[in-house]
Coordinates of C-alpha atoms and ligand atoms in Angstrom, one line a residue:
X250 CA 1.1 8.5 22.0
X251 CA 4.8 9.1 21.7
X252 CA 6.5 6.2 19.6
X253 CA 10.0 5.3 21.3
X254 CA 11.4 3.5 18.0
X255 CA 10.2 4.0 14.3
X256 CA 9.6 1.5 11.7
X257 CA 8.1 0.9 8.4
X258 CA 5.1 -1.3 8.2
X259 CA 3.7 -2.7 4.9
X260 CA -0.2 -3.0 3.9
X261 CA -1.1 -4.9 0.6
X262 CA -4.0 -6.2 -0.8
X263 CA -5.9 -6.3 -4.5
X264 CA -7.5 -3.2 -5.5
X265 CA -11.1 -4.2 -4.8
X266 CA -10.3 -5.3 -0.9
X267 CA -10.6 -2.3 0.4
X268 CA -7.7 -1.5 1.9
X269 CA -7.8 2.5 1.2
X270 CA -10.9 2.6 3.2
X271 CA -9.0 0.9 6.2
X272 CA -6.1 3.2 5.9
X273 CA -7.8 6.2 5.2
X274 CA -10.1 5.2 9.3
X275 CA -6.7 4.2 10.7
X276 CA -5.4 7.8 9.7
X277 CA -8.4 9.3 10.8
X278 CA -8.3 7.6 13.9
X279 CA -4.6 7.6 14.9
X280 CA -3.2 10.7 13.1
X281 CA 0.4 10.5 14.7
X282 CA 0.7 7.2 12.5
X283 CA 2.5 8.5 9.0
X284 CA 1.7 7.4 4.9
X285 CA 4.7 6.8 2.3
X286 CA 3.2 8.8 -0.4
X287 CA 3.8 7.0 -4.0
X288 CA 5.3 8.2 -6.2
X289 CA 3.5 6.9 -9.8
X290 CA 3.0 7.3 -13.5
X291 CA -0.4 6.0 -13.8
X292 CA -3.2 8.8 -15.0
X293 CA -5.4 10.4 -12.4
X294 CA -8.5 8.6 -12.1
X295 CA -10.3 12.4 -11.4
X296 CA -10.6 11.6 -7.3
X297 CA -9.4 14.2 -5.5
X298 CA -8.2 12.0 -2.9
X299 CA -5.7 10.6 -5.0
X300 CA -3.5 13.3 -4.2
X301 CA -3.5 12.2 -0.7
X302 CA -1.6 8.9 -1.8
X303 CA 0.2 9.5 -5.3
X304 CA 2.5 12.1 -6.5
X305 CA 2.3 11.7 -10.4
X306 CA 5.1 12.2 -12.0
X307 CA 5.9 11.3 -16.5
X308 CA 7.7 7.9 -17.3
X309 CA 10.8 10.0 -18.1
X310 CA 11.5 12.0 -14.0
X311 CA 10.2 8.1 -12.9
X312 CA 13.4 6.6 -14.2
X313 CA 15.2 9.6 -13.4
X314 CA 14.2 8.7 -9.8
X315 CA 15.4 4.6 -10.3
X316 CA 18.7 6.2 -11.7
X317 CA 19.4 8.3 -9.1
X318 CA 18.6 5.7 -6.5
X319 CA 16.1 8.1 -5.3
X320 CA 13.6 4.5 -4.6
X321 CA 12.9 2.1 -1.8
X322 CA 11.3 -0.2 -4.4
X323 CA 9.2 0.0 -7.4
X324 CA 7.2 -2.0 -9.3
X325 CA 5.5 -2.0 -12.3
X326 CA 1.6 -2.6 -12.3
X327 CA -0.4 -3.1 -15.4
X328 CA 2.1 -1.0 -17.0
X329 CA 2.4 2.1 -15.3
X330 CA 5.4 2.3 -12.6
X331 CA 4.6 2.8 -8.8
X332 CA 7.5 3.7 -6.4
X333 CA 8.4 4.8 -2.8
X334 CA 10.7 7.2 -2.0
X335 CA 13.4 6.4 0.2
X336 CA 14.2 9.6 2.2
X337 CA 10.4 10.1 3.6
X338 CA 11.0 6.3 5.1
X339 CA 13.9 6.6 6.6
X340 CA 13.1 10.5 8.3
X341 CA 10.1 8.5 9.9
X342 CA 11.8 6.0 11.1
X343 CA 15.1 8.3 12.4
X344 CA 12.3 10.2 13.7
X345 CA 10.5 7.4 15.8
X346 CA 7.7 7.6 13.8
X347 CA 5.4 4.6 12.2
X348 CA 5.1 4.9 8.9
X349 CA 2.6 2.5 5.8
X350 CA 4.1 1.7 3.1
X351 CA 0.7 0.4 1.2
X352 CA 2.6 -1.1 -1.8
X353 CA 2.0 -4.3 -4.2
X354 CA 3.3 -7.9 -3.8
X355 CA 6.1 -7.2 -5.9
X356 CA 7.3 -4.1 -4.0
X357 CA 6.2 -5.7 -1.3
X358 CA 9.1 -8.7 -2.2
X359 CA 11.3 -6.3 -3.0
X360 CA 11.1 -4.3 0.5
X361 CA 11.9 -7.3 2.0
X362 CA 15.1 -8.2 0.7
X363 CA 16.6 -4.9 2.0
X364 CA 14.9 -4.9 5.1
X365 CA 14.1 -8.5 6.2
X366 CA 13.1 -7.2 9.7
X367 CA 9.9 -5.5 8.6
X368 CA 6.3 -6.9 8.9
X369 CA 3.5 -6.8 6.6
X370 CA -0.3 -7.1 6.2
X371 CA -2.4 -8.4 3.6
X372 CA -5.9 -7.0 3.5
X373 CA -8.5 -9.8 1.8
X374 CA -11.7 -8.9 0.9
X375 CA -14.5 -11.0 2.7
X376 CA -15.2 -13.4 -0.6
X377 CA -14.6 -13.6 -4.6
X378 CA -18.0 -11.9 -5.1
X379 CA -17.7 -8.9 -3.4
X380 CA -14.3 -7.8 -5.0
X381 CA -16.0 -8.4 -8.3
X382 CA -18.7 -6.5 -7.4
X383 CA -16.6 -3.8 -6.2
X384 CA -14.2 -3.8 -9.3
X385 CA -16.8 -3.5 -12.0
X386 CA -19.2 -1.2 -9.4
X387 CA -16.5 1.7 -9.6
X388 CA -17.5 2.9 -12.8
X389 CA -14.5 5.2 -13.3
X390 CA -12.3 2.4 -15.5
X391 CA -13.1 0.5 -18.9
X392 CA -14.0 -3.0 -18.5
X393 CA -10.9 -4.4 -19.6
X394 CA -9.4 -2.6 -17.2
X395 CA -11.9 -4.1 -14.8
X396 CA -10.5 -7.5 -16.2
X397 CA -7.0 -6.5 -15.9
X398 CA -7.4 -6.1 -11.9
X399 CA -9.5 -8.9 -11.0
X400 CA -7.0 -11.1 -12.6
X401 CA -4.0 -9.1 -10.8
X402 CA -6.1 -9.5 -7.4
X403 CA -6.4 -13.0 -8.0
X404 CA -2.5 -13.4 -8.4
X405 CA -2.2 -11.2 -5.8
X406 CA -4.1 -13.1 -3.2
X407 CA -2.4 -16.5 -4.2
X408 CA 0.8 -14.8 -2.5
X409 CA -0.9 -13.8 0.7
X410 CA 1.2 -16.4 2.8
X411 CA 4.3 -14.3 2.0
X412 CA 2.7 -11.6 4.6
X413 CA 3.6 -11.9 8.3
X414 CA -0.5 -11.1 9.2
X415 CA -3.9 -11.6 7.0
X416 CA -6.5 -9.1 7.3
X417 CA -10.3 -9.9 5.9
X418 CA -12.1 -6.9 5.7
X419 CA -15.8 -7.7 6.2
X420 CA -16.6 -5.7 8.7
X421 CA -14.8 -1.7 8.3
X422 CA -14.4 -1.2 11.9
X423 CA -13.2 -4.6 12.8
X424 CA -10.7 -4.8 10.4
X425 CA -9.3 -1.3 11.1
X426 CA -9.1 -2.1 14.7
X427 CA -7.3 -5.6 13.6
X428 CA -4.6 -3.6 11.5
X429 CA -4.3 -1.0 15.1
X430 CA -3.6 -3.9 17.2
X431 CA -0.7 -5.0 14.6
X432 CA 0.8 -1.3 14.6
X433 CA 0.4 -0.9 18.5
X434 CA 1.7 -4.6 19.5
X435 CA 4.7 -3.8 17.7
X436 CA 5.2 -0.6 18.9
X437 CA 5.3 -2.4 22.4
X438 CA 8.0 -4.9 21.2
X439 CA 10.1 -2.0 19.8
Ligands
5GP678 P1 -4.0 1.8 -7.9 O1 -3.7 2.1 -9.3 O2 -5.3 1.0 -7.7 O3 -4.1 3.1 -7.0 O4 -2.9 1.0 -7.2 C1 -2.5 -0.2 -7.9 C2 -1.6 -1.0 -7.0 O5 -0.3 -0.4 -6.8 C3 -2.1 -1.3 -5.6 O6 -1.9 -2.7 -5.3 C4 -1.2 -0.5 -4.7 O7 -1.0 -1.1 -3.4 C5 0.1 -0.5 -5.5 N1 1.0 0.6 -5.1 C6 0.7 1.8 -4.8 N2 1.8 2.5 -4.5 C7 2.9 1.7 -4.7 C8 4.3 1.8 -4.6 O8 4.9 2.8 -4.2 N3 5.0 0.7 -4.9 C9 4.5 -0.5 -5.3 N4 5.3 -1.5 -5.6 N5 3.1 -0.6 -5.4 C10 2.3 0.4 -5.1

Protein backbone atom coordinates (compact mmCIF):
# COMPACT_ATOMS: atom_id res chain seq x y z
CA UNK A 1 0.00 0.00 0.00
CA UNK A 2 1.49 3.35 -0.72
CA UNK A 3 0.71 5.95 2.20
CA UNK A 4 -0.12 9.47 0.57
CA UNK A 5 0.49 11.44 3.94
CA UNK A 6 2.59 10.30 7.10
CA UNK A 7 1.87 10.58 10.59
CA UNK A 8 2.76 9.47 13.99
CA UNK A 9 0.43 7.23 15.88
CA UNK A 10 0.79 6.46 19.59
CA UNK A 11 0.18 2.84 21.31
CA UNK A 12 0.19 2.65 25.24
CA UNK A 13 -0.79 0.34 27.57
CA UNK A 14 0.69 -1.28 31.11
CA UNK A 15 3.27 -3.75 30.70
CA UNK A 16 1.32 -6.95 31.31
CA UNK A 17 -1.47 -5.93 28.39
CA UNK A 18 0.13 -7.21 25.87
CA UNK A 19 0.70 -4.74 23.71
CA UNK A 20 4.24 -5.92 22.25
CA UNK A 21 2.54 -9.04 21.15
CA UNK A 22 0.06 -6.79 19.10
CA UNK A 23 2.77 -4.71 17.62
CA UNK A 24 5.08 -7.22 16.99
CA UNK A 25 1.61 -9.24 14.50
CA UNK A 26 0.82 -5.77 13.22
CA UNK A 27 4.54 -5.50 11.99
CA UNK A 28 4.49 -8.90 10.78
CA UNK A 29 1.43 -8.39 9.05
CA UNK A 30 1.72 -4.94 7.52
CA UNK A 31 5.53 -4.44 7.19
CA UNK A 32 5.41 -1.01 5.27
CA UNK A 33 3.97 0.32 8.76
CA UNK A 34 7.37 1.79 10.72
CA UNK A 35 8.45 1.52 14.83
CA UNK A 36 10.07 4.64 16.74
CA UNK A 37 12.81 2.71 18.35
CA UNK A 38 13.43 4.01 22.19
CA UNK A 39 15.89 5.11 23.13
CA UNK A 40 16.41 3.88 27.14
CA UNK A 41 18.56 3.43 30.22
CA UNK A 42 16.89 0.61 31.70
CA UNK A 43 19.21 -2.81 31.82
CA UNK A 44 18.57 -5.49 29.27
CA UNK A 45 16.24 -7.93 30.51
CA UNK A 46 18.54 -10.83 28.34
CA UNK A 47 15.57 -10.98 25.36
CA UNK A 48 16.98 -10.74 22.32
CA UNK A 49 14.06 -9.05 20.96
CA UNK A 50 14.67 -6.18 22.93
CA UNK A 51 16.91 -4.85 20.51
CA UNK A 52 14.16 -4.67 18.12
CA UNK A 53 12.51 -1.85 20.33
CA UNK A 54 15.34 -0.16 22.68
CA UNK A 55 18.58 1.26 21.96
CA UNK A 56 20.28 1.35 25.48
CA UNK A 57 22.24 3.96 26.06
CA UNK A 58 24.15 5.16 30.12
CA UNK A 59 22.23 7.93 32.14
CA UNK A 60 25.07 10.24 31.19
CA UNK A 61 24.61 10.16 26.64
CA UNK A 62 20.62 10.09 27.87
CA UNK A 63 20.81 13.57 29.15
CA UNK A 64 23.20 14.40 26.59
CA UNK A 65 20.33 13.62 24.21
CA UNK A 66 17.51 15.96 26.51
CA UNK A 67 20.35 18.70 26.22
CA UNK A 68 20.83 18.63 22.80
CA UNK A 69 17.14 18.52 22.12
CA UNK A 70 17.86 15.38 20.37
CA UNK A 71 13.99 14.07 22.00
CA UNK A 72 10.38 14.00 21.02
CA UNK A 73 9.53 13.21 24.65
CA UNK A 74 10.81 11.33 27.53
CA UNK A 75 9.74 10.11 30.54
CA UNK A 76 11.04 8.59 33.36
CA UNK A 77 9.64 5.04 34.44
CA UNK A 78 10.43 3.35 37.63
CA UNK A 79 13.50 5.22 37.46
CA UNK A 80 15.17 4.51 34.44
CA UNK A 81 14.64 7.24 31.47
CA UNK A 82 12.82 6.09 28.18
CA UNK A 83 12.93 8.52 25.17
CA UNK A 84 12.03 8.93 21.43
CA UNK A 85 14.13 10.44 19.06
CA UNK A 86 12.95 13.12 17.10
CA UNK A 87 14.60 12.93 13.64
CA UNK A 88 13.31 9.02 12.92
CA UNK A 89 9.58 10.74 13.48
CA UNK A 90 9.69 13.32 11.54
CA UNK A 91 11.77 11.30 8.25
CA UNK A 92 8.64 9.03 8.51
CA UNK A 93 6.31 11.37 8.41
CA UNK A 94 8.24 13.72 5.53
CA UNK A 95 8.43 10.46 4.07
CA UNK A 96 4.64 9.47 4.04
CA UNK A 97 5.20 6.86 6.11
CA UNK A 98 3.12 5.58 9.41
CA UNK A 99 5.08 5.36 12.13
CA UNK A 100 4.22 3.79 16.37
CA UNK A 101 5.38 5.53 18.80
CA UNK A 102 4.54 2.75 21.71
CA UNK A 103 5.37 5.14 24.67
CA UNK A 104 3.95 5.59 28.39
CA UNK A 105 1.07 7.89 29.60
CA UNK A 106 3.46 10.42 30.46
CA UNK A 107 5.24 10.58 27.15
CA UNK A 108 2.22 9.89 25.85
CA UNK A 109 0.93 13.59 27.55
CA UNK A 110 3.84 15.02 26.64
CA UNK A 111 3.54 14.11 22.64
CA UNK A 112 0.53 15.69 22.81
CA UNK A 113 1.21 19.10 23.76
CA UNK A 114 3.48 19.53 20.65
CA UNK A 115 1.43 17.72 18.39
CA UNK A 116 -2.23 18.05 19.39
CA UNK A 117 -3.27 16.59 16.01
CA UNK A 118 -2.03 13.02 16.69
CA UNK A 119 -4.21 9.99 17.87
CA UNK A 120 -3.47 7.41 20.27
CA UNK A 121 -4.48 3.92 21.43
CA UNK A 122 -4.58 2.36 24.72
CA UNK A 123 -4.19 -1.41 24.70
CA UNK A 124 -6.20 -3.00 28.13
CA UNK A 125 -5.72 -6.26 29.03
CA UNK A 126 -8.97 -8.38 29.08
CA UNK A 127 -9.35 -8.21 33.25
CA UNK A 128 -7.21 -7.41 36.61
CA UNK A 129 -6.32 -11.20 36.76
CA UNK A 130 -4.75 -11.84 33.78
CA UNK A 131 -2.26 -8.82 33.90
CA UNK A 132 -1.36 -10.21 37.30
CA UNK A 133 -0.92 -13.30 36.14
CA UNK A 134 1.12 -12.16 33.35
CA UNK A 135 3.33 -9.78 35.46
CA UNK A 136 4.44 -12.29 38.09
CA UNK A 137 4.38 -15.39 35.24
CA UNK A 138 7.46 -13.66 33.42
CA UNK A 139 9.89 -14.82 35.62
CA UNK A 140 12.71 -12.63 34.33
CA UNK A 141 12.17 -9.57 37.22
CA UNK A 142 12.29 -9.70 41.17
CA UNK A 143 8.99 -9.51 42.77
CA UNK A 144 9.21 -6.11 43.83
CA UNK A 145 9.68 -5.32 40.68
CA UNK A 146 6.58 -7.34 39.89
CA UNK A 147 4.94 -4.97 42.46
CA UNK A 148 6.35 -1.88 41.04
CA UNK A 149 4.48 -2.53 37.53
CA UNK A 150 1.25 -3.73 38.62
CA UNK A 151 0.93 -0.62 40.56
CA UNK A 152 2.20 1.53 37.50
CA UNK A 153 -0.42 -0.50 35.23
CA UNK A 154 -3.03 0.38 37.55
CA UNK A 155 -2.19 4.19 37.36
CA UNK A 156 -1.77 3.68 34.03
CA UNK A 157 -5.17 2.35 33.17
CA UNK A 158 -7.02 5.01 35.36
CA UNK A 159 -5.78 7.50 32.44
CA UNK A 160 -7.05 5.50 29.60
CA UNK A 161 -9.80 8.19 28.72
CA UNK A 162 -7.00 10.52 27.77
CA UNK A 163 -6.52 8.11 24.56
CA UNK A 164 -8.58 8.91 21.34
CA UNK A 165 -9.36 4.76 21.05
CA UNK A 166 -9.34 1.73 23.78
CA UNK A 167 -8.17 -1.51 22.72
CA UNK A 168 -8.83 -4.85 25.03
CA UNK A 169 -6.75 -7.41 24.05
CA UNK A 170 -8.51 -10.71 24.72
CA UNK A 171 -8.43 -12.16 21.71
CA UNK A 172 -4.58 -11.63 19.77
CA UNK A 173 -6.03 -11.54 16.36
CA UNK A 174 -9.01 -9.37 17.08
CA UNK A 175 -7.24 -6.86 18.77
CA UNK A 176 -4.49 -6.58 16.09
CA UNK A 177 -7.05 -6.36 13.49
CA UNK A 178 -8.81 -3.51 15.79
CA UNK A 179 -5.50 -1.42 16.03
CA UNK A 180 -5.24 -2.11 11.66
CA UNK A 181 -8.51 -0.68 11.25
CA UNK A 182 -7.40 2.59 13.39
CA UNK A 183 -4.07 2.94 11.24
CA UNK A 184 -5.84 2.26 7.87
CA UNK A 185 -9.13 4.51 8.62
CA UNK A 186 -6.81 7.21 9.22
CA UNK A 187 -4.77 6.70 6.41
CA UNK A 188 -8.04 7.21 4.37
CA UNK A 189 -8.86 10.63 6.13
CA UNK A 190 -5.18 11.80 5.45
P1 LIG B 1 9.50 -1.84 29.50
O1 LIG B 1 10.57 -1.55 30.51
O2 LIG B 1 8.46 -2.80 30.02
O3 LIG B 1 10.07 -2.28 28.18
O4 LIG B 1 8.71 -0.49 29.21
C1 LIG B 1 8.16 0.25 30.27
C2 LIG B 1 7.26 1.35 29.75
O5 LIG B 1 8.00 2.32 29.04
C3 LIG B 1 6.17 0.88 28.81
O6 LIG B 1 4.94 1.46 29.25
C4 LIG B 1 6.57 1.45 27.48
O7 LIG B 1 5.43 1.77 26.69
C5 LIG B 1 7.26 2.71 27.91
N1 LIG B 1 8.16 3.24 26.89
C6 LIG B 1 8.91 2.57 26.00
N2 LIG B 1 9.60 3.43 25.22
C7 LIG B 1 9.26 4.68 25.63
C8 LIG B 1 9.62 6.00 25.20
O8 LIG B 1 10.40 6.22 24.27
N3 LIG B 1 9.07 7.03 25.87
C9 LIG B 1 8.21 6.86 26.91
N4 LIG B 1 7.72 7.94 27.48
N5 LIG B 1 7.83 5.64 27.33
C10 LIG B 1 8.36 4.57 26.70
Amino acid sequence: MRMSKGFALIVSGPSGSGKDTILRTLFEQHPEIRFSISTVTRPRRGDPKEDEKYTFVSRDRFEKMIENGELLEYNEYLENYYGTPKKPIDDAIKNGDVIILEIDVNGAANVRKNMPQIKSVFIMPPSMEVLEDRLSGRGTEAADTVKKRLDQAKAEIARRDEYDYIVVNDVLETAVDELYNIISNQIKNS
